[in-house]
Amino acid sequence: MVRGGAAALLAVGLLGPAGAVAPAHAAAGPDLVLEGLADVGGLKPGAPVTVPVGVANKGDEAAEGAILTFASSYGLKSMRQFSNCEYKDRAPGDREDYETAVCVLDETLAPGAVYDTSSAFSFGTQRWAMTDVVQWRVEPASKAALDKHRENVRAGGTQLDLVKRGSAKPKGTRSFVMQDIEVDNTADYSVSGARISGKAGETVTADVGFANNGPAWVAWFPEGPPDPGAYSFRVMITPPEGTTPVGYPDRCQPYGRGLIMCTKPLSQGSILDDEKLSFPIKLRIDKVVENAKGKVAVEHVVENDLDPNPKNDTAEIVLNGTDGGTDGGADGGSTGTSGSTSGSTTGSTGTSGSTGTSGSTSGSTGTSGSTGSTGTSGTTGTTGSTGTSGGTTGSTSGDLADTGSDNIALIGGGAAALVAVGGAVFAVTRRRSRVS
C-alpha cells in the first residue's frame, strides 16, 4: 500500500526527457545526491544485473521525501517493479527510446545522512546488449518536481523504502549519474558491392550497402551536445578503373585521392542490431576497361575484434564484368535507405587525405570516429576546414587513405586507449564523463 505524504504525489505523473543535465546544487536547504552506482561490465547477453542504489542528503535541511528516477536503454529490461513507482516502456518501434520509472520515497532524509533502498533494482540484459546505460536521478519530493515527470502505469509489488546507513557520511557529489552496463558481445558489420555496366560517357549508379548483422547494437550516450563528426564505422569505396565519382548520397563524401567515405554519424542515432544502409554512388565512365573492379570495405572505428566475421568486411564494384562472379559482401546490404544528414560539401582536399597503406585501430569503451579533412563544417566526418595533418582512428589498408582529425568522440566496447597519429595524441573513451 502506498503511504501518504510524498508518495501520494504519484498521482500527479512522472519522468521527462532522460539524460538532461542535473542543475547545480543549492547552497542551502536539502541537497540530495546519489551514492554508489558503479559501472558494471563483463556480462554475457541474457545475464541479470542487480543495482543497489544509495541516496544522501548533503544539504543543511531535511528533505521530506525523495523522487528517484531511472531511464534504461534498449539493451536492458527492468525485471522488478515496486508499488510506489510508476513505469513507462519505450515507445513502440522506437528502439532508441528509454524504459523509464519514477519512484516516490516517503522517508525524511536528515542532513548529512546516507540511505540505501530497501531492495535493489534488477535489469535483464537482452541478446543485442553491448554498451548500454541506466540514467539515474534523485531530487527532493515536491509537486513541482513531479509536474515535470510524466509517466503512465502504476506498478504492483512491494514498497520501496529508504533505510538509513548507520553513521555513514555522504560521499556522492551528483544528483544525476549515467551508469554503464557493458555486455561482452559482437556486431558483425558487412558490406555489399555492385555489378554495373555502361559505355564511355555514360553515368551509372553503383548501389553499395552496409549492414549490421548483430547480434549487438552499437549505441552512443553523450552527456553533452552530440559531436556531428563522430561515427562508429566508415565504408571506404575505391571506384573502378576508368570512372570518376560525380554524385554522392547524403552520408557520403569525397575522401583523399579519388576515394569515397560513407558513414552514419552517431549524432543521427545508434547502429541498430539489424541496421541496413544503402549508398548509391554515381560514376561517370571515362573509358571502358573490361572487367574493371573497385573496392568496398567497412572499418570499425573501435576494435576490430568486435566484428566476429571479417570475411564479409569487403566487396567489389565490378564494371563491365566478364568473369560472371558476384560482388561479394553482405546479403541485402544495399536494401536499406539512407536517411538525411547534414549537407556534405567537397571543399578542398588537404594533404592528410593522401593514400596510405595502414592506419591505427583505436579501442575504447565507447565509439569514437575520426573525421576527414576534405570538407567544410556541416559535413559528415569533416573538421570544418582544409588541413594538412591530423590523427587517424580506425584502420586503413590497400587503397584506403588516412584521414586527419581532431576533437573526436566515440562509443563501443573495450578499454580506453590513447592513439598517437600525425603528431597528435587523442583519448578514445566510451563517453566524455559518467556523471553531470
Coordinates of C-alpha atoms in Angstrom, one line a residue:
M1 CA 0.0 0.0 0.0
V2 CA 1.3 3.4 -0.9
R3 CA 1.6 5.7 2.1
G4 CA 0.6 9.4 2.3
G5 CA 2.9 12.4 2.2
A6 CA 5.4 12.4 -0.7
A7 CA 4.2 9.0 -2.0
A8 CA 0.7 10.4 -2.5
L9 CA 2.1 12.7 -5.2
L10 CA 2.5 9.8 -7.5
A11 CA -0.9 10.6 -9.0
V12 CA 0.5 13.7 -10.5
G13 CA 2.7 11.9 -13.0
L14 CA 6.4 11.5 -13.8
L15 CA 9.6 11.5 -15.8
G16 CA 10.7 13.9 -18.5
P17 CA 13.5 13.5 -21.1
A18 CA 16.2 11.2 -19.9
G19 CA 19.8 12.5 -19.9
A20 CA 19.1 16.1 -19.1
V21 CA 22.0 17.6 -17.1
A22 CA 21.2 18.0 -13.4
P23 CA 21.0 21.5 -12.0
A24 CA 23.7 22.8 -9.7
H25 CA 23.1 22.0 -6.1
A26 CA 21.7 24.8 -3.9
A27 CA 23.9 26.4 -1.2
A28 CA 21.1 26.0 1.4
G29 CA 18.3 23.6 2.0
P30 CA 18.2 19.8 1.2
D31 CA 20.8 18.7 -1.3
L32 CA 20.2 15.1 -2.4
V33 CA 23.0 13.1 -4.2
L34 CA 23.3 9.6 -5.5
E35 CA 25.7 7.1 -3.8
G36 CA 27.4 4.1 -5.4
L37 CA 26.1 3.2 -8.9
A38 CA 29.4 1.8 -10.1
D39 CA 29.7 0.8 -13.7
V40 CA 29.0 -2.9 -14.4
G41 CA 31.0 -5.0 -17.0
G42 CA 32.0 -8.4 -18.1
L43 CA 28.4 -9.6 -18.5
K44 CA 27.1 -12.2 -21.0
P45 CA 24.0 -11.5 -23.1
G46 CA 20.9 -12.5 -21.0
A47 CA 22.7 -12.1 -17.7
P48 CA 20.8 -10.2 -14.9
V49 CA 22.1 -7.0 -13.4
T50 CA 21.4 -6.1 -9.7
V51 CA 21.8 -2.5 -8.9
P52 CA 21.7 -1.2 -5.3
V53 CA 21.1 2.5 -5.0
G54 CA 22.1 4.9 -2.3
V55 CA 20.9 8.4 -1.6
A56 CA 22.5 11.0 0.7
N57 CA 21.5 14.5 1.9
K58 CA 24.5 16.8 1.7
G59 CA 22.3 19.9 2.5
D60 CA 21.7 21.7 5.8
E61 CA 18.0 20.9 5.9
A62 CA 16.0 17.7 6.0
A63 CA 14.2 16.6 2.8
E64 CA 10.6 15.4 3.3
G65 CA 10.7 12.6 0.8
A66 CA 12.7 12.0 -2.4
I67 CA 12.0 11.3 -6.1
L68 CA 14.2 8.6 -7.6
T69 CA 14.1 8.1 -11.4
F70 CA 15.8 5.8 -13.9
A71 CA 15.9 5.5 -17.7
S72 CA 17.4 2.4 -19.2
S73 CA 18.5 1.9 -22.8
Y74 CA 17.4 -0.6 -25.4
G75 CA 19.7 -3.5 -24.3
L76 CA 18.2 -3.6 -20.8
K77 CA 14.8 -4.6 -19.4
S78 CA 13.6 -3.7 -15.9
M79 CA 12.9 -7.0 -14.1
R80 CA 11.5 -5.8 -10.7
Q81 CA 8.7 -3.3 -10.0
F82 CA 7.7 -1.6 -6.8
S83 CA 4.3 -0.4 -5.7
N84 CA 5.4 3.3 -5.1
C85 CA 6.9 3.6 -8.6
E86 CA 5.3 4.3 -12.0
Y87 CA 6.7 2.9 -15.2
K88 CA 6.7 3.6 -18.9
D89 CA 8.0 1.3 -21.6
R90 CA 9.9 2.7 -24.6
A91 CA 7.7 3.9 -27.5
P92 CA 6.6 1.0 -29.8
G93 CA 9.0 0.6 -32.6
D94 CA 11.5 3.1 -31.2
R95 CA 14.4 1.1 -30.0
E96 CA 16.4 4.2 -29.2
D97 CA 13.8 5.3 -26.6
Y98 CA 14.2 4.6 -22.9
E99 CA 12.3 2.5 -20.5
T100 CA 11.6 4.8 -17.6
A101 CA 10.5 4.7 -13.9
V102 CA 9.9 7.2 -11.2
C103 CA 9.7 6.2 -7.5
V104 CA 8.5 8.5 -4.7
L105 CA 10.1 7.7 -1.4
D106 CA 8.3 8.8 1.7
E107 CA 11.1 8.9 4.3
T108 CA 12.6 12.1 5.8
L109 CA 16.2 12.4 4.8
A110 CA 18.2 14.1 7.5
P111 CA 21.1 16.4 6.8
G112 CA 24.4 14.6 6.5
A113 CA 22.8 11.1 6.4
V114 CA 23.1 8.3 3.8
Y115 CA 20.3 5.9 2.9
D116 CA 20.0 2.7 0.9
T117 CA 17.0 1.5 -1.0
S118 CA 15.3 -1.4 0.9
S119 CA 15.6 -3.5 -2.3
A120 CA 18.0 -3.4 -5.2
F121 CA 16.8 -2.7 -8.8
S122 CA 17.1 -5.5 -11.3
F123 CA 17.6 -5.4 -15.1
G124 CA 17.9 -8.2 -17.6
T125 CA 20.4 -7.8 -20.5
Q126 CA 19.0 -8.5 -23.9
R127 CA 20.5 -10.6 -26.7
W128 CA 21.5 -7.4 -28.5
A129 CA 23.0 -5.6 -25.4
M130 CA 26.6 -4.4 -25.6
T131 CA 27.2 -0.9 -24.4
D132 CA 24.1 0.2 -22.5
V133 CA 23.3 2.6 -19.7
V134 CA 21.0 3.3 -16.9
Q135 CA 20.5 7.0 -16.2
W136 CA 19.7 7.8 -12.5
R137 CA 18.4 11.0 -10.9
V138 CA 17.4 11.9 -7.4
E139 CA 15.7 15.1 -6.1
P140 CA 13.6 16.3 -3.1
A141 CA 10.0 15.3 -3.4
S142 CA 7.6 18.1 -4.3
K143 CA 4.6 18.6 -6.5
A144 CA 6.6 21.0 -8.7
A145 CA 9.3 18.3 -9.2
L146 CA 6.7 15.7 -10.1
D147 CA 5.0 18.0 -12.6
K148 CA 8.0 17.7 -14.9
H149 CA 7.9 13.9 -14.7
R150 CA 5.1 12.3 -16.7
E151 CA 4.6 8.5 -16.6
N152 CA 1.7 6.2 -17.2
V153 CA 1.5 2.9 -15.3
R154 CA 1.4 2.4 -11.6
A155 CA 3.1 -0.9 -10.6
G156 CA 2.3 -3.6 -8.1
G157 CA 4.8 -5.4 -6.0
T158 CA 6.4 -4.5 -2.7
Q159 CA 7.0 -0.9 -1.5
L160 CA 10.5 0.6 -2.0
D161 CA 11.8 2.3 1.1
L162 CA 14.9 4.1 2.2
V163 CA 16.9 2.6 5.1
K164 CA 19.5 4.7 6.9
R165 CA 23.1 3.5 6.6
G166 CA 24.2 3.9 10.2
S167 CA 26.5 6.8 10.7
A168 CA 27.9 6.8 7.2
K169 CA 28.7 10.3 5.7
P170 CA 27.8 11.3 2.2
K171 CA 30.5 10.6 -0.5
G172 CA 28.4 11.3 -3.6
T173 CA 28.6 14.6 -5.4
R174 CA 25.9 14.4 -8.1
S175 CA 22.2 14.1 -8.4
F176 CA 22.4 12.6 -11.9
V177 CA 24.6 9.6 -12.8
M178 CA 24.9 7.7 -16.1
Q179 CA 25.8 4.1 -15.2
D180 CA 27.5 1.9 -17.9
I181 CA 26.2 -1.6 -18.2
E182 CA 28.7 -3.4 -20.5
V183 CA 28.0 -6.8 -22.1
D184 CA 30.6 -8.9 -23.9
N185 CA 29.0 -9.0 -27.3
T186 CA 29.8 -8.5 -31.0
A187 CA 28.5 -6.6 -34.0
D188 CA 29.0 -8.2 -37.4
Y189 CA 29.4 -5.2 -39.8
S190 CA 29.4 -6.1 -43.5
V191 CA 29.3 -4.5 -46.9
S192 CA 27.8 -5.4 -50.3
G193 CA 29.2 -4.3 -53.7
A194 CA 27.6 -3.9 -57.1
R195 CA 27.9 -5.2 -60.7
I196 CA 27.2 -2.4 -63.3
S197 CA 27.8 -1.9 -67.0
G198 CA 27.8 1.0 -69.4
K199 CA 29.5 2.8 -72.3
A200 CA 32.1 5.5 -72.3
G201 CA 30.5 8.9 -71.4
E202 CA 27.5 7.3 -69.5
T203 CA 26.8 7.8 -65.8
V204 CA 25.9 4.7 -63.9
T205 CA 24.9 4.1 -60.3
A206 CA 26.8 1.7 -58.0
D207 CA 24.5 1.0 -55.1
V208 CA 26.8 -0.4 -52.4
G209 CA 25.4 -1.3 -49.0
F210 CA 26.3 -1.6 -45.3
A211 CA 24.7 -3.9 -42.7
N212 CA 25.0 -4.6 -39.1
N213 CA 24.1 -8.3 -38.8
G214 CA 24.2 -8.1 -35.0
P215 CA 23.7 -9.6 -32.6
A216 CA 24.6 -6.3 -30.8
W217 CA 23.5 -2.8 -31.4
V218 CA 26.2 0.0 -31.2
A219 CA 24.9 2.9 -29.2
W220 CA 26.1 6.4 -28.2
F221 CA 25.2 8.1 -25.0
P222 CA 26.7 11.6 -24.8
E223 CA 26.0 13.8 -21.8
G224 CA 26.5 16.9 -23.8
P225 CA 25.8 18.1 -27.3
P226 CA 26.5 15.3 -29.8
D227 CA 29.7 15.6 -31.9
P228 CA 28.5 15.7 -35.5
G229 CA 31.7 14.2 -36.7
A230 CA 31.7 11.1 -34.5
Y231 CA 30.9 7.7 -36.0
S232 CA 31.4 4.0 -35.2
F233 CA 32.1 2.8 -38.7
R234 CA 33.1 4.0 -42.1
V235 CA 32.7 2.4 -45.6
M236 CA 35.6 3.3 -47.9
I237 CA 34.9 3.0 -51.6
T238 CA 37.5 2.8 -54.4
P239 CA 35.8 3.3 -57.8
P240 CA 36.6 1.0 -60.7
E241 CA 39.4 2.0 -63.1
G242 CA 38.2 4.3 -65.8
T243 CA 35.5 6.0 -63.8
T244 CA 35.0 9.3 -61.9
P245 CA 32.6 9.8 -59.0
V246 CA 30.1 12.5 -59.9
G247 CA 27.3 12.1 -57.4
Y248 CA 27.1 11.1 -53.7
P249 CA 24.2 10.4 -51.3
D250 CA 23.8 12.4 -48.1
R251 CA 26.1 10.3 -45.9
C252 CA 29.0 10.1 -48.4
Q253 CA 31.7 12.5 -49.5
P254 CA 34.9 12.6 -51.5
Y255 CA 37.9 11.4 -49.5
G256 CA 41.5 11.6 -50.3
R257 CA 42.7 10.8 -53.9
G258 CA 39.6 9.6 -55.7
L259 CA 38.2 7.7 -52.8
I260 CA 34.7 8.0 -51.2
M261 CA 33.8 7.7 -47.5
C262 CA 30.3 6.8 -46.3
T263 CA 29.1 6.5 -42.8
K264 CA 26.2 7.2 -40.4
P265 CA 27.2 9.8 -37.8
L266 CA 26.4 8.8 -34.3
S267 CA 24.6 12.2 -33.9
Q268 CA 22.0 10.7 -36.2
G269 CA 21.4 7.7 -34.0
S270 CA 22.8 4.4 -33.0
I271 CA 23.6 1.5 -35.2
L272 CA 20.8 -0.9 -34.6
D273 CA 21.2 -4.7 -34.4
D274 CA 19.6 -5.1 -37.9
E275 CA 20.7 -1.8 -39.5
K276 CA 20.9 -1.6 -43.2
L277 CA 22.1 1.4 -45.2
S278 CA 22.4 2.0 -49.0
F279 CA 25.0 4.2 -50.5
P280 CA 24.2 4.8 -54.3
I281 CA 27.3 6.3 -55.9
K282 CA 27.1 7.9 -59.4
L283 CA 30.1 7.1 -61.5
R284 CA 30.9 8.6 -64.9
I285 CA 32.6 6.1 -67.3
D286 CA 35.5 8.0 -68.8
K287 CA 36.8 5.0 -70.6
V288 CA 35.7 1.3 -70.9
V289 CA 38.0 -1.0 -69.1
E290 CA 36.8 -4.6 -69.4
N291 CA 36.1 -6.2 -66.0
A292 CA 37.2 -3.1 -64.1
K293 CA 37.0 -3.6 -60.4
G294 CA 36.6 -1.2 -57.4
K295 CA 36.6 -2.0 -53.7
V296 CA 34.2 -1.5 -50.9
A297 CA 35.5 -2.0 -47.3
V298 CA 34.0 -1.4 -43.9
E299 CA 36.1 -0.4 -40.9
H300 CA 35.1 -0.5 -37.3
V301 CA 36.4 2.7 -35.7
V302 CA 36.5 0.8 -32.4
E303 CA 38.2 -2.5 -32.0
N304 CA 38.0 -4.8 -35.0
D305 CA 37.6 -7.8 -32.6
L306 CA 34.0 -6.5 -32.1
D307 CA 33.4 -8.0 -35.6
P308 CA 33.2 -11.8 -35.5
N309 CA 33.3 -12.2 -39.3
P310 CA 35.9 -10.2 -41.1
K311 CA 35.3 -12.1 -44.3
N312 CA 32.3 -10.0 -45.2
D313 CA 34.0 -6.7 -44.5
T314 CA 35.0 -6.2 -48.2
A315 CA 33.2 -6.5 -51.5
E316 CA 33.8 -5.4 -55.1
I317 CA 32.3 -3.0 -57.6
V318 CA 32.6 -4.7 -61.0
L319 CA 32.1 -2.6 -64.1
N320 CA 31.5 -4.4 -67.4
G321 CA 32.5 -7.7 -65.8
T322 CA 33.4 -10.7 -67.8
D323 CA 34.1 -13.2 -65.0
G324 CA 30.4 -13.9 -64.1
G325 CA 31.2 -13.6 -60.4
T326 CA 29.3 -11.9 -57.6
D327 CA 30.1 -8.7 -55.8
G328 CA 30.5 -10.5 -52.5
G329 CA 29.9 -8.9 -49.1
A330 CA 26.6 -8.8 -47.2
D331 CA 23.4 -10.2 -48.4
G332 CA 20.9 -7.4 -48.7
G333 CA 23.4 -4.8 -47.7
S334 CA 22.1 -2.4 -50.3
T335 CA 18.4 -2.7 -49.5
G336 CA 18.3 -0.2 -46.7
T337 CA 17.6 3.5 -47.2
S338 CA 20.0 6.3 -46.4
G339 CA 18.5 9.0 -44.3
S340 CA 19.3 12.6 -44.5
T341 CA 22.3 14.0 -42.7
S342 CA 23.8 17.5 -42.6
G343 CA 24.7 18.6 -46.1
S344 CA 28.0 17.5 -47.4
T345 CA 30.4 19.7 -49.4
T346 CA 33.6 18.7 -51.1
G347 CA 35.7 21.6 -50.1
S348 CA 39.4 21.5 -50.9
T349 CA 41.4 18.4 -50.2
G350 CA 44.2 18.6 -47.6
T351 CA 47.3 16.6 -47.8
S352 CA 46.3 14.3 -44.9
G353 CA 43.9 12.6 -47.4
S354 CA 46.9 11.0 -49.3
T355 CA 46.8 7.3 -49.9
G356 CA 48.3 5.2 -47.1
T357 CA 48.9 1.6 -46.5
S358 CA 47.9 1.3 -42.9
G359 CA 46.2 3.2 -40.2
S360 CA 45.6 2.9 -36.5
T361 CA 42.9 0.9 -34.7
S362 CA 41.5 2.6 -31.7
G363 CA 39.9 0.7 -28.8
S364 CA 37.5 2.3 -26.5
T365 CA 34.8 1.8 -24.1
G366 CA 32.7 3.9 -26.3
T367 CA 32.9 4.6 -30.0
S368 CA 34.9 7.3 -31.4
G369 CA 35.3 8.1 -35.0
S370 CA 37.8 10.1 -36.9
T371 CA 36.9 12.8 -39.3
G372 CA 38.3 13.6 -42.6
S373 CA 39.8 16.9 -43.7
T374 CA 38.3 17.2 -47.1
G375 CA 35.2 19.2 -46.4
T376 CA 33.8 22.2 -44.6
S377 CA 31.8 22.3 -41.4
G378 CA 28.4 20.7 -41.5
T379 CA 29.6 17.7 -43.4
T380 CA 29.7 14.2 -42.1
G381 CA 33.2 13.4 -40.8
T382 CA 34.8 16.7 -41.6
T383 CA 36.9 19.0 -39.3
G384 CA 35.3 22.1 -40.7
S385 CA 38.4 23.3 -42.6
T386 CA 41.0 22.0 -45.0
G387 CA 44.0 20.7 -43.1
T388 CA 47.3 19.1 -43.6
S389 CA 47.7 17.0 -40.5
G390 CA 45.6 15.1 -38.0
G391 CA 45.1 11.8 -36.3
T392 CA 43.6 8.7 -37.7
T393 CA 41.4 6.3 -35.8
G394 CA 40.2 3.1 -37.3
S395 CA 42.4 1.2 -39.8
T396 CA 43.1 1.5 -43.5
S397 CA 44.6 -0.9 -45.9
G398 CA 45.4 -1.2 -49.6
D399 CA 44.0 1.8 -51.5
L400 CA 42.3 3.3 -48.4
A401 CA 43.7 6.7 -47.4
D402 CA 44.4 8.0 -43.9
T403 CA 42.2 10.8 -42.6
G404 CA 43.0 13.8 -40.5
S405 CA 41.0 14.7 -37.4
D406 CA 40.9 16.4 -34.1
N407 CA 38.2 16.6 -31.4
I408 CA 36.8 13.0 -31.7
A409 CA 34.3 11.2 -29.6
L410 CA 33.0 7.7 -29.8
I411 CA 31.4 4.6 -28.5
G412 CA 31.7 0.8 -28.4
G413 CA 33.4 -1.9 -26.3
G414 CA 36.9 -2.2 -24.9
A415 CA 39.2 -0.3 -22.6
A416 CA 40.0 3.3 -23.1
A417 CA 43.1 3.9 -25.3
L418 CA 45.4 6.6 -26.4
V419 CA 46.0 6.8 -30.1
A420 CA 49.0 8.8 -31.4
V421 CA 48.9 9.6 -35.1
G422 CA 50.2 12.5 -37.1
G423 CA 52.0 14.1 -34.1
A424 CA 48.8 14.3 -32.0
V425 CA 47.5 12.2 -29.2
F426 CA 43.8 11.5 -28.8
A427 CA 42.0 9.9 -25.9
V428 CA 39.4 7.5 -27.1
T429 CA 36.7 6.9 -24.5
R430 CA 33.2 5.4 -24.2
R431 CA 31.8 8.7 -23.1
R432 CA 33.0 12.1 -22.0
S433 CA 32.0 11.7 -18.4
R434 CA 29.9 9.4 -16.3
V435 CA 28.1 12.0 -14.2
S436 CA 27.0 15.5 -14.6

